mmCIF file of C-alpha atoms in Angstrom:
data_model
loop_
_atom_site.group_PDB
_atom_site.id
_atom_site.type_symbol
_atom_site.label_atom_id
_atom_site.label_comp_id
_atom_site.label_asym_id
_atom_site.label_seq_id
_atom_site.Cartn_x
_atom_site.Cartn_y
_atom_site.Cartn_z
ATOM 1 C CA MET A 22 36.524 19.413 33.729
ATOM 2 C CA LYS A 23 33.220 18.168 35.042
ATOM 3 C CA GLN A 24 31.578 21.296 33.498
ATOM 4 C CA THR A 25 32.916 20.716 30.253
ATOM 5 C CA LYS A 26 32.321 16.907 30.173
ATOM 6 C CA TYR A 27 28.766 17.567 30.932
ATOM 7 C CA PHE A 28 28.185 20.166 28.709
ATOM 8 C CA LEU A 29 29.349 17.958 25.831
ATOM 9 C CA CYS A 30 27.873 15.083 27.030
ATOM 10 C CA GLY A 31 24.364 17.533 27.191
ATOM 11 C CA LEU A 32 25.345 18.875 23.127
ATOM 12 C CA GLY A 33 25.493 15.555 22.103
ATOM 13 C CA VAL A 34 22.454 14.833 23.334
ATOM 14 C CA LEU A 35 20.623 17.290 21.960
ATOM 15 C CA LEU A 36 22.430 17.081 18.643
ATOM 16 C CA THR A 37 20.910 14.004 18.418
ATOM 17 C CA THR A 38 16.905 14.324 19.495
ATOM 18 C CA SER A 39 17.879 17.245 16.585
ATOM 19 C CA LEU A 40 18.988 14.795 14.233
ATOM 20 C CA TYR A 41 16.294 12.578 15.218
ATOM 21 C CA ALA A 42 13.227 14.999 14.410
ATOM 22 C CA ASN A 43 15.212 16.269 11.204
ATOM 23 C CA GLN A 44 14.684 12.521 9.581
ATOM 24 C CA PRO A 45 11.946 11.364 7.606
ATOM 25 C CA SER A 46 10.700 7.495 8.407
ATOM 26 C CA PHE A 47 12.859 5.684 7.051
ATOM 27 C CA ASP A 48 17.210 6.090 7.344
ATOM 28 C CA CYS A 49 18.902 8.200 4.450
ATOM 29 C CA THR A 50 22.163 6.367 5.220
ATOM 30 C CA LYS A 51 20.865 3.442 3.565
ATOM 31 C CA VAL A 52 19.404 5.552 0.681
ATOM 32 C CA GLU A 53 20.749 5.380 -3.181
ATOM 33 C CA LYS A 54 21.804 8.540 -4.304
ATOM 34 C CA GLU A 55 19.828 10.452 -6.709
ATOM 35 C CA SER A 56 16.876 8.110 -5.149
ATOM 36 C CA CYS A 57 13.875 9.430 -4.590
ATOM 37 C CA GLU A 58 14.535 9.081 -1.761
ATOM 38 C CA ALA A 59 17.584 11.094 -1.371
ATOM 39 C CA ILE A 60 15.476 13.784 -2.630
ATOM 40 C CA ILE A 61 13.606 13.601 0.620
ATOM 41 C CA CYS A 62 16.501 13.377 2.949
ATOM 42 C CA ALA A 63 17.900 16.314 1.132
ATOM 43 C CA SER A 64 14.846 18.699 1.657
ATOM 44 C CA ASP A 65 13.096 19.064 5.827
ATOM 45 C CA THR A 66 9.564 19.416 4.239
ATOM 46 C CA LEU A 67 10.034 16.446 2.421
ATOM 47 C CA MET A 68 11.224 15.013 5.624
ATOM 48 C CA GLY A 69 8.567 16.421 8.087
ATOM 49 C CA LEU A 70 5.804 15.303 5.259
ATOM 50 C CA ASP A 71 6.901 11.346 5.401
ATOM 51 C CA ARG A 72 6.871 12.053 8.967
ATOM 52 C CA GLU A 73 3.644 12.764 9.370
ATOM 53 C CA LEU A 74 2.285 10.227 6.817
ATOM 54 C CA SER A 75 4.292 7.570 9.232
ATOM 55 C CA GLU A 76 2.420 8.523 11.993
ATOM 56 C CA VAL A 77 -1.161 8.793 10.025
ATOM 57 C CA TYR A 78 -0.841 5.262 8.180
ATOM 58 C CA LYS A 79 0.236 3.596 11.701
ATOM 59 C CA GLN A 80 -3.424 5.151 12.744
ATOM 60 C CA ALA A 81 -5.029 4.319 9.850
ATOM 61 C CA LEU A 82 -3.651 0.774 10.140
ATOM 62 C CA VAL A 83 -5.464 0.360 14.074
ATOM 63 C CA LYS A 84 -8.410 1.453 12.593
ATOM 64 C CA ALA A 85 -9.000 -0.248 9.408
ATOM 65 C CA PRO A 86 -10.525 -3.272 9.134
ATOM 66 C CA LYS A 87 -9.513 -6.741 8.253
ATOM 67 C CA GLU A 88 -11.001 -6.650 4.785
ATOM 68 C CA ASP A 89 -9.754 -3.619 3.597
ATOM 69 C CA MET A 90 -6.926 -3.091 1.238
ATOM 70 C CA LEU A 91 -5.090 -0.515 3.276
ATOM 71 C CA LYS A 92 -1.492 -2.153 3.024
ATOM 72 C CA ALA A 93 -1.705 -3.059 -1.257
ATOM 73 C CA TYR A 94 -3.045 0.550 -1.576
ATOM 74 C CA GLN A 95 0.305 2.223 0.229
ATOM 75 C CA ARG A 96 2.502 0.191 -1.438
ATOM 76 C CA GLY A 97 1.183 1.003 -4.783
ATOM 77 C CA TRP A 98 1.697 4.433 -3.455
ATOM 78 C CA ILE A 99 5.043 4.000 -2.654
ATOM 79 C CA LYS A 100 5.639 3.497 -6.211
ATOM 80 C CA SER A 101 3.628 6.645 -7.404
ATOM 81 C CA ARG A 102 6.068 8.088 -4.897
ATOM 82 C CA ASN A 103 9.209 6.591 -6.821
ATOM 83 C CA GLU A 104 8.826 7.417 -10.382
ATOM 84 C CA CYS A 105 9.607 11.448 -9.151
ATOM 85 C CA TRP A 106 12.626 10.877 -11.272
ATOM 86 C CA LYS A 107 9.732 11.150 -14.042
ATOM 87 C CA VAL A 108 8.699 14.804 -13.420
ATOM 88 C CA LYS A 109 11.252 18.338 -13.352
ATOM 89 C CA ASP A 110 9.945 19.068 -9.833
ATOM 90 C CA ALA A 111 10.750 16.224 -8.402
ATOM 91 C CA GLN A 112 10.449 17.978 -5.012
ATOM 92 C CA THR A 113 7.070 19.414 -5.969
ATOM 93 C CA TYR A 114 5.730 16.799 -7.220
ATOM 94 C CA MET A 115 6.183 14.351 -3.875
ATOM 95 C CA ALA A 116 4.944 16.633 -1.907
ATOM 96 C CA ASP A 117 2.303 17.161 -3.228
ATOM 97 C CA LEU A 118 1.636 13.715 -3.246
ATOM 98 C CA TYR A 119 1.983 13.642 0.780
ATOM 99 C CA GLN A 120 0.072 16.416 1.677
ATOM 100 C CA GLN A 121 -2.792 14.122 -0.869
ATOM 101 C CA ARG A 122 -2.013 10.914 0.441
ATOM 102 C CA ILE A 123 -1.973 12.366 4.526
ATOM 103 C CA LYS A 124 -5.207 13.970 3.746
ATOM 104 C CA GLU A 125 -6.826 11.016 2.224
ATOM 105 C CA LEU A 126 -5.703 8.811 4.987
ATOM 106 C CA LYS A 127 -7.677 10.891 7.475
ATOM 107 C CA GLU A 128 -10.841 11.989 5.549
ATOM 108 C CA LYS A 129 -11.114 7.869 5.564
ATOM 109 C CA TYR A 130 -10.798 6.622 8.666
ATOM 110 C CA GLN A 131 -12.088 9.993 10.550
ATOM 111 C CA LEU A 132 -8.196 10.716 11.776
ATOM 112 C CA HIS A 133 -8.607 14.541 11.529
ATOM 113 C CA ASN A 134 -10.756 14.513 14.260
ATOM 114 C CA LYS A 135 -11.579 12.610 17.231
ATOM 115 C CA LYS A 136 -14.659 14.303 18.422
ATOM 116 C CA LYS A 137 -16.524 13.427 16.332
ATOM 117 C CA GLU A 138 -15.863 9.564 16.453
ATOM 118 C CA VAL A 139 -17.857 9.414 19.366
ATOM 119 C CA SER A 140 -20.463 11.812 18.051
ATOM 120 C CA ALA A 141 -24.529 11.046 18.381
ATOM 121 C CA ASP A 142 -23.920 10.404 14.120
ATOM 122 C CA PRO A 143 -20.261 9.239 13.385
ATOM 123 C CA ASN A 144 -21.590 7.955 10.030
ATOM 124 C CA LYS A 145 -23.039 11.297 8.826
ATOM 125 C CA PHE A 146 -20.356 12.563 6.105
ATOM 126 C CA VAL A 147 -20.426 16.452 6.488
ATOM 127 C CA LYS A 148 -17.774 18.694 4.550
ATOM 128 C CA THR A 149 -17.503 22.262 3.163
ATOM 129 C CA PHE A 150 -14.536 22.984 -0.184
ATOM 130 C CA SER A 151 -13.895 26.350 -1.125
ATOM 131 C CA LEU A 152 -11.878 27.229 -4.795
ATOM 132 C CA HIS A 153 -11.704 30.249 -6.790
ATOM 133 C CA GLY A 154 -14.515 32.096 -4.218
ATOM 134 C CA ILE A 155 -16.858 29.411 -4.766
ATOM 135 C CA THR A 156 -18.130 27.533 -1.987
ATOM 136 C CA PHE A 157 -19.089 23.607 -1.223
ATOM 137 C CA GLN A 158 -20.516 21.340 0.955
ATOM 138 C CA VAL A 159 -21.462 18.196 0.955
ATOM 139 C CA THR A 160 -23.956 16.377 3.548
ATOM 140 C CA SER A 161 -24.924 12.624 3.692
ATOM 141 C CA PHE A 162 -26.288 10.754 6.979
ATOM 142 C CA ASN A 163 -24.845 7.229 5.525
ATOM 143 C CA THR A 164 -27.694 5.697 7.235
ATOM 144 C CA GLY A 165 -27.925 1.965 5.651
ATOM 145 C CA SER A 166 -27.409 1.094 2.145
ATOM 146 C CA ILE A 167 -29.362 3.385 0.210
ATOM 147 C CA ASN A 168 -27.659 7.161 0.818
ATOM 148 C CA GLN A 169 -28.386 10.950 -1.017
ATOM 149 C CA PHE A 170 -25.658 13.280 -0.329
ATOM 150 C CA THR A 171 -26.684 17.110 -0.932
ATOM 151 C CA ILE A 172 -24.463 19.497 -2.516
ATOM 152 C CA THR A 173 -25.005 23.010 -1.287
ATOM 153 C CA PRO A 174 -23.006 25.123 -3.744
ATOM 154 C CA SER A 175 -22.684 29.429 -2.976
ATOM 155 C CA GLY A 176 -20.581 31.788 -4.786
ATOM 156 C CA LEU A 177 -22.489 30.243 -7.967
ATOM 157 C CA GLU A 178 -23.629 33.714 -10.549
ATOM 158 C CA ILE A 179 -26.702 32.402 -11.128
ATOM 159 C CA ASP A 180 -27.761 29.113 -9.883
ATOM 160 C CA ASN A 181 -26.807 28.192 -6.465
ATOM 161 C CA ARG A 182 -30.153 25.625 -5.764
ATOM 162 C CA ALA A 183 -29.008 22.958 -3.380
ATOM 163 C CA ILE A 184 -28.153 19.516 -5.974
ATOM 164 C CA LYS A 185 -30.044 15.697 -4.219
ATOM 165 C CA HIS A 186 -28.426 12.644 -5.497
ATOM 166 C CA GLU A 187 -29.798 9.418 -4.015
ATOM 167 C CA VAL A 188 -26.279 6.498 -4.124
ATOM 168 C CA ASP A 189 -26.362 2.746 -3.092
ATOM 169 C CA GLY A 190 -23.588 3.353 -1.294
ATOM 170 C CA SER A 191 -22.386 5.599 1.807
ATOM 171 C CA VAL A 192 -20.212 8.716 0.623
ATOM 172 C CA THR A 193 -16.665 7.677 2.451
ATOM 173 C CA GLY A 194 -14.967 11.189 0.940
ATOM 174 C CA ALA A 195 -14.979 14.366 -1.044
ATOM 175 C CA ASP A 196 -12.516 17.320 -3.178
ATOM 176 C CA ILE A 197 -11.966 19.928 -4.805
ATOM 177 C CA ALA A 198 -10.153 20.931 -7.827
ATOM 178 C CA ASP A 199 -9.232 22.491 -11.194
ATOM 179 C CA ILE A 200 -8.049 19.341 -13.197
ATOM 180 C CA ASN A 201 -9.196 21.141 -16.555
ATOM 181 C CA ALA A 202 -7.147 25.039 -14.636
ATOM 182 C CA ASP A 203 -10.017 26.520 -16.646
ATOM 183 C CA GLY A 204 -10.759 29.003 -13.433
ATOM 184 C CA SER A 205 -14.128 27.329 -12.677
ATOM 185 C CA PRO A 206 -13.814 24.334 -9.881
ATOM 186 C CA GLU A 207 -15.449 20.808 -9.983
ATOM 187 C CA ILE A 208 -16.368 18.994 -6.783
ATOM 188 C CA TYR A 209 -15.422 15.413 -6.262
ATOM 189 C CA VAL A 210 -17.729 13.257 -4.135
ATOM 190 C CA TYR A 211 -17.213 9.300 -3.457
ATOM 191 C CA VAL A 212 -19.308 6.903 -3.209
ATOM 192 C CA SER A 213 -18.447 2.653 -1.764
ATOM 193 C CA SER A 214 -21.043 0.876 -2.285
ATOM 194 C CA ALA A 215 -22.179 -1.775 0.642
ATOM 195 C CA GLY A 216 -20.572 -5.468 1.015
ATOM 196 C CA SER A 217 -17.937 -7.335 1.015
ATOM 197 C CA GLY A 218 -16.904 -5.786 -2.537
ATOM 198 C CA THR A 219 -17.082 -1.872 -1.650
ATOM 199 C CA TYR A 220 -16.914 -1.669 -5.204
ATOM 200 C CA GLY A 221 -16.431 2.599 -5.088
ATOM 201 C CA SER A 222 -17.855 5.133 -8.011
ATOM 202 C CA VAL A 223 -16.869 8.828 -7.945
ATOM 203 C CA ILE A 224 -20.003 11.142 -9.094
ATOM 204 C CA ALA A 225 -18.753 14.766 -9.680
ATOM 205 C CA TYR A 226 -20.474 18.553 -10.931
ATOM 206 C CA SER A 227 -18.127 21.361 -12.960
ATOM 207 C CA ALA A 228 -19.405 24.926 -11.862
ATOM 208 C CA ASN A 229 -19.568 26.183 -16.220
ATOM 209 C CA ASN A 230 -17.910 29.945 -15.954
ATOM 210 C CA ASN A 231 -18.720 29.988 -12.173
ATOM 211 C CA LYS A 232 -22.476 30.292 -12.966
ATOM 212 C CA SER A 233 -24.363 27.108 -12.745
ATOM 213 C CA LEU A 234 -22.983 23.204 -11.904
ATOM 214 C CA SER A 235 -23.701 20.419 -14.747
ATOM 215 C CA PRO A 236 -22.482 16.523 -14.233
ATOM 216 C CA ILE A 237 -19.432 15.025 -15.879
ATOM 217 C CA TYR A 238 -19.116 11.919 -17.428
ATOM 218 C CA LEU A 239 -16.982 9.034 -15.641
ATOM 219 C CA PRO A 240 -17.327 5.703 -18.370
ATOM 220 C CA PRO A 241 -18.197 2.592 -15.729
ATOM 221 C CA LEU A 242 -15.435 0.762 -16.208
ATOM 222 C CA GLU A 243 -16.750 -2.794 -16.681
ATOM 223 C CA HIS A 244 -16.728 -0.933 -20.608
ATOM 224 C CA ASP A 245 -13.199 -1.030 -20.228
ATOM 225 C CA LYS A 246 -12.682 -4.369 -20.989
ATOM 226 C CA LYS A 247 -8.864 -4.140 -20.887
ATOM 227 C CA ASN A 248 -8.456 -2.282 -17.749
ATOM 228 C CA SER A 249 -11.678 -4.248 -15.621
ATOM 229 C CA VAL A 250 -10.182 -7.890 -16.003
ATOM 230 C CA GLY A 251 -8.753 -8.244 -12.572
ATOM 231 C CA TYR A 252 -11.606 -5.723 -10.798
ATOM 232 C CA MET A 253 -13.538 -6.875 -8.511
ATOM 233 C CA GLY A 254 -14.161 -3.243 -6.127
ATOM 234 C CA HIS A 255 -12.001 -1.850 -2.979
ATOM 235 C CA ASP A 256 -11.341 1.309 -4.857
ATOM 236 C CA GLU A 257 -9.423 4.458 -3.764
ATOM 237 C CA PHE A 258 -9.658 7.982 -5.983
ATOM 238 C CA ILE A 259 -7.806 10.864 -4.943
ATOM 239 C CA ILE A 260 -7.084 13.908 -7.279
ATOM 240 C CA ILE A 261 -3.411 13.898 -8.340
ATOM 241 C CA GLU A 262 -1.641 15.336 -10.946
ATOM 242 C CA ASN A 263 -4.169 18.076 -12.125
ATOM 243 C CA SER A 264 -5.761 14.066 -12.717
ATOM 244 C CA LEU A 265 -7.925 12.076 -11.264
ATOM 245 C CA ALA A 266 -6.828 8.733 -10.433
ATOM 246 C CA ARG A 267 -8.517 5.604 -9.263
ATOM 247 C CA ARG A 268 -6.764 2.645 -7.533
ATOM 248 C CA PHE A 269 -7.826 -0.637 -6.768
ATOM 249 C CA PRO A 270 -6.258 -4.060 -5.903
ATOM 250 C CA VAL A 271 -6.677 -7.026 -9.105
ATOM 251 C CA TYR A 272 -7.569 -10.673 -8.375
ATOM 252 C CA ASN A 273 -6.580 -13.427 -10.559
ATOM 253 C CA GLU A 274 -8.862 -15.959 -11.238
ATOM 254 C CA ASP A 275 -8.764 -17.766 -8.424
ATOM 255 C CA ASP A 276 -7.813 -14.955 -5.447
ATOM 256 C CA PRO A 277 -10.737 -15.205 -2.927
ATOM 257 C CA ASN A 278 -12.395 -11.362 -1.872
ATOM 258 C CA CYS A 279 -10.055 -10.917 1.318
ATOM 259 C CA CYS A 280 -6.181 -11.394 -0.800
ATOM 260 C CA PRO A 281 -6.009 -10.394 -4.206
ATOM 261 C CA LYS A 282 -2.648 -11.515 -5.660
ATOM 262 C CA GLY A 283 -2.379 -9.529 -8.885
ATOM 263 C CA GLY A 284 -1.055 -6.309 -7.606
ATOM 264 C CA THR A 285 -2.734 -2.952 -7.743
ATOM 265 C CA ARG A 286 -3.513 -0.923 -11.028
ATOM 266 C CA GLN A 287 -4.269 2.586 -11.252
ATOM 267 C CA LEU A 288 -5.534 4.631 -13.405
ATOM 268 C CA GLN A 289 -6.053 8.091 -14.331
ATOM 269 C CA TYR A 290 -8.542 10.325 -15.676
ATOM 270 C CA LYS A 291 -8.200 14.647 -17.418
ATOM 271 C CA LEU A 292 -11.312 16.259 -17.962
ATOM 272 C CA ILE A 293 -12.053 17.120 -21.330
ATOM 273 C CA PRO A 294 -15.046 19.026 -23.121
ATOM 274 C CA GLY A 295 -17.845 16.690 -24.675
ATOM 275 C CA GLU A 296 -21.022 17.677 -26.117
ATOM 276 C CA ALA A 297 -23.314 18.768 -23.323
ATOM 277 C CA SER A 298 -20.543 18.746 -20.108
ATOM 278 C CA TRP A 299 -17.163 17.902 -18.816
ATOM 279 C CA GLN A 300 -16.332 14.673 -19.233
ATOM 280 C CA PHE A 301 -13.281 11.837 -18.051
ATOM 281 C CA LYS A 302 -11.208 10.315 -20.755
ATOM 282 C CA LEU A 303 -8.156 7.553 -19.210
ATOM 283 C CA VAL A 304 -5.295 8.919 -20.491
ATOM 284 C CA LYS A 305 -3.189 6.883 -18.250
ATOM 285 C CA SER A 306 -2.575 3.362 -16.936
ATOM 286 C CA THR A 307 -0.330 1.684 -14.604
ATOM 287 C CA MET A 308 -0.584 -1.948 -13.568
ATOM 288 C CA TYR A 309 1.686 -1.722 -9.510
ATOM 289 C CA SER A 310 2.982 -5.467 -8.867
ATOM 290 C CA SER A 311 2.358 -6.720 -5.610
ATOM 291 C CA ASP A 312 5.588 -7.441 -4.613
#
């Protein structure tokens, strides 16, 4: 009888542990039916991604400086995730969002490689990207307010010469993608300016038929009278839904730099052919409230 009792007790512990491991970061018993959270609770993959993002986000909070807008951006990301009902394949949509956000936080806050944090040159950015048989290495020493980064391609049929670019700020991240689905990748380098505003910019190149690189033009945000209202920097860039997304907090007229209260704006750009090369075209602007 005692053996049966101990067996049942042990089984209960195992079941509890198993159930706990097979849960997202939130309580599945409290979600609304047919909500995006309910879809997550029905997928082992999405539950695992949600747990991973929760852990990465906690680590990022520890490393983020006081003026960082991490919490505001995370709220905006959750609202974007909860728009899963707008797409046909909600599971794939959310899986892509989770994977990209995890990658973004690990790169920005250097959570993916602890050895880098104690290296002789912790500010140096070096990363290699590959897609469609083309490889790019992005390198920047990030030694001051003015820096030079280098994109070194390989695999292009005609021109694999390195491209050097001087920027006002530091390289904070990079991505490779094929947004226009033409079989030739693009390389995106994200830069943040020095100072409290940390104004963001993206410098991108397209591999023309996998032969050589040409720059991609992004219209200055200040030329957009509607979407630049309340803009004071703190940008984040991310590749999402075959588009380049730009997020930033919106400042009301009297908001101090530390505390924007106007919500978060997300702009999404698609690649379109221009006269001489590809350029970004704004296709969607979304406002998320700060509540």
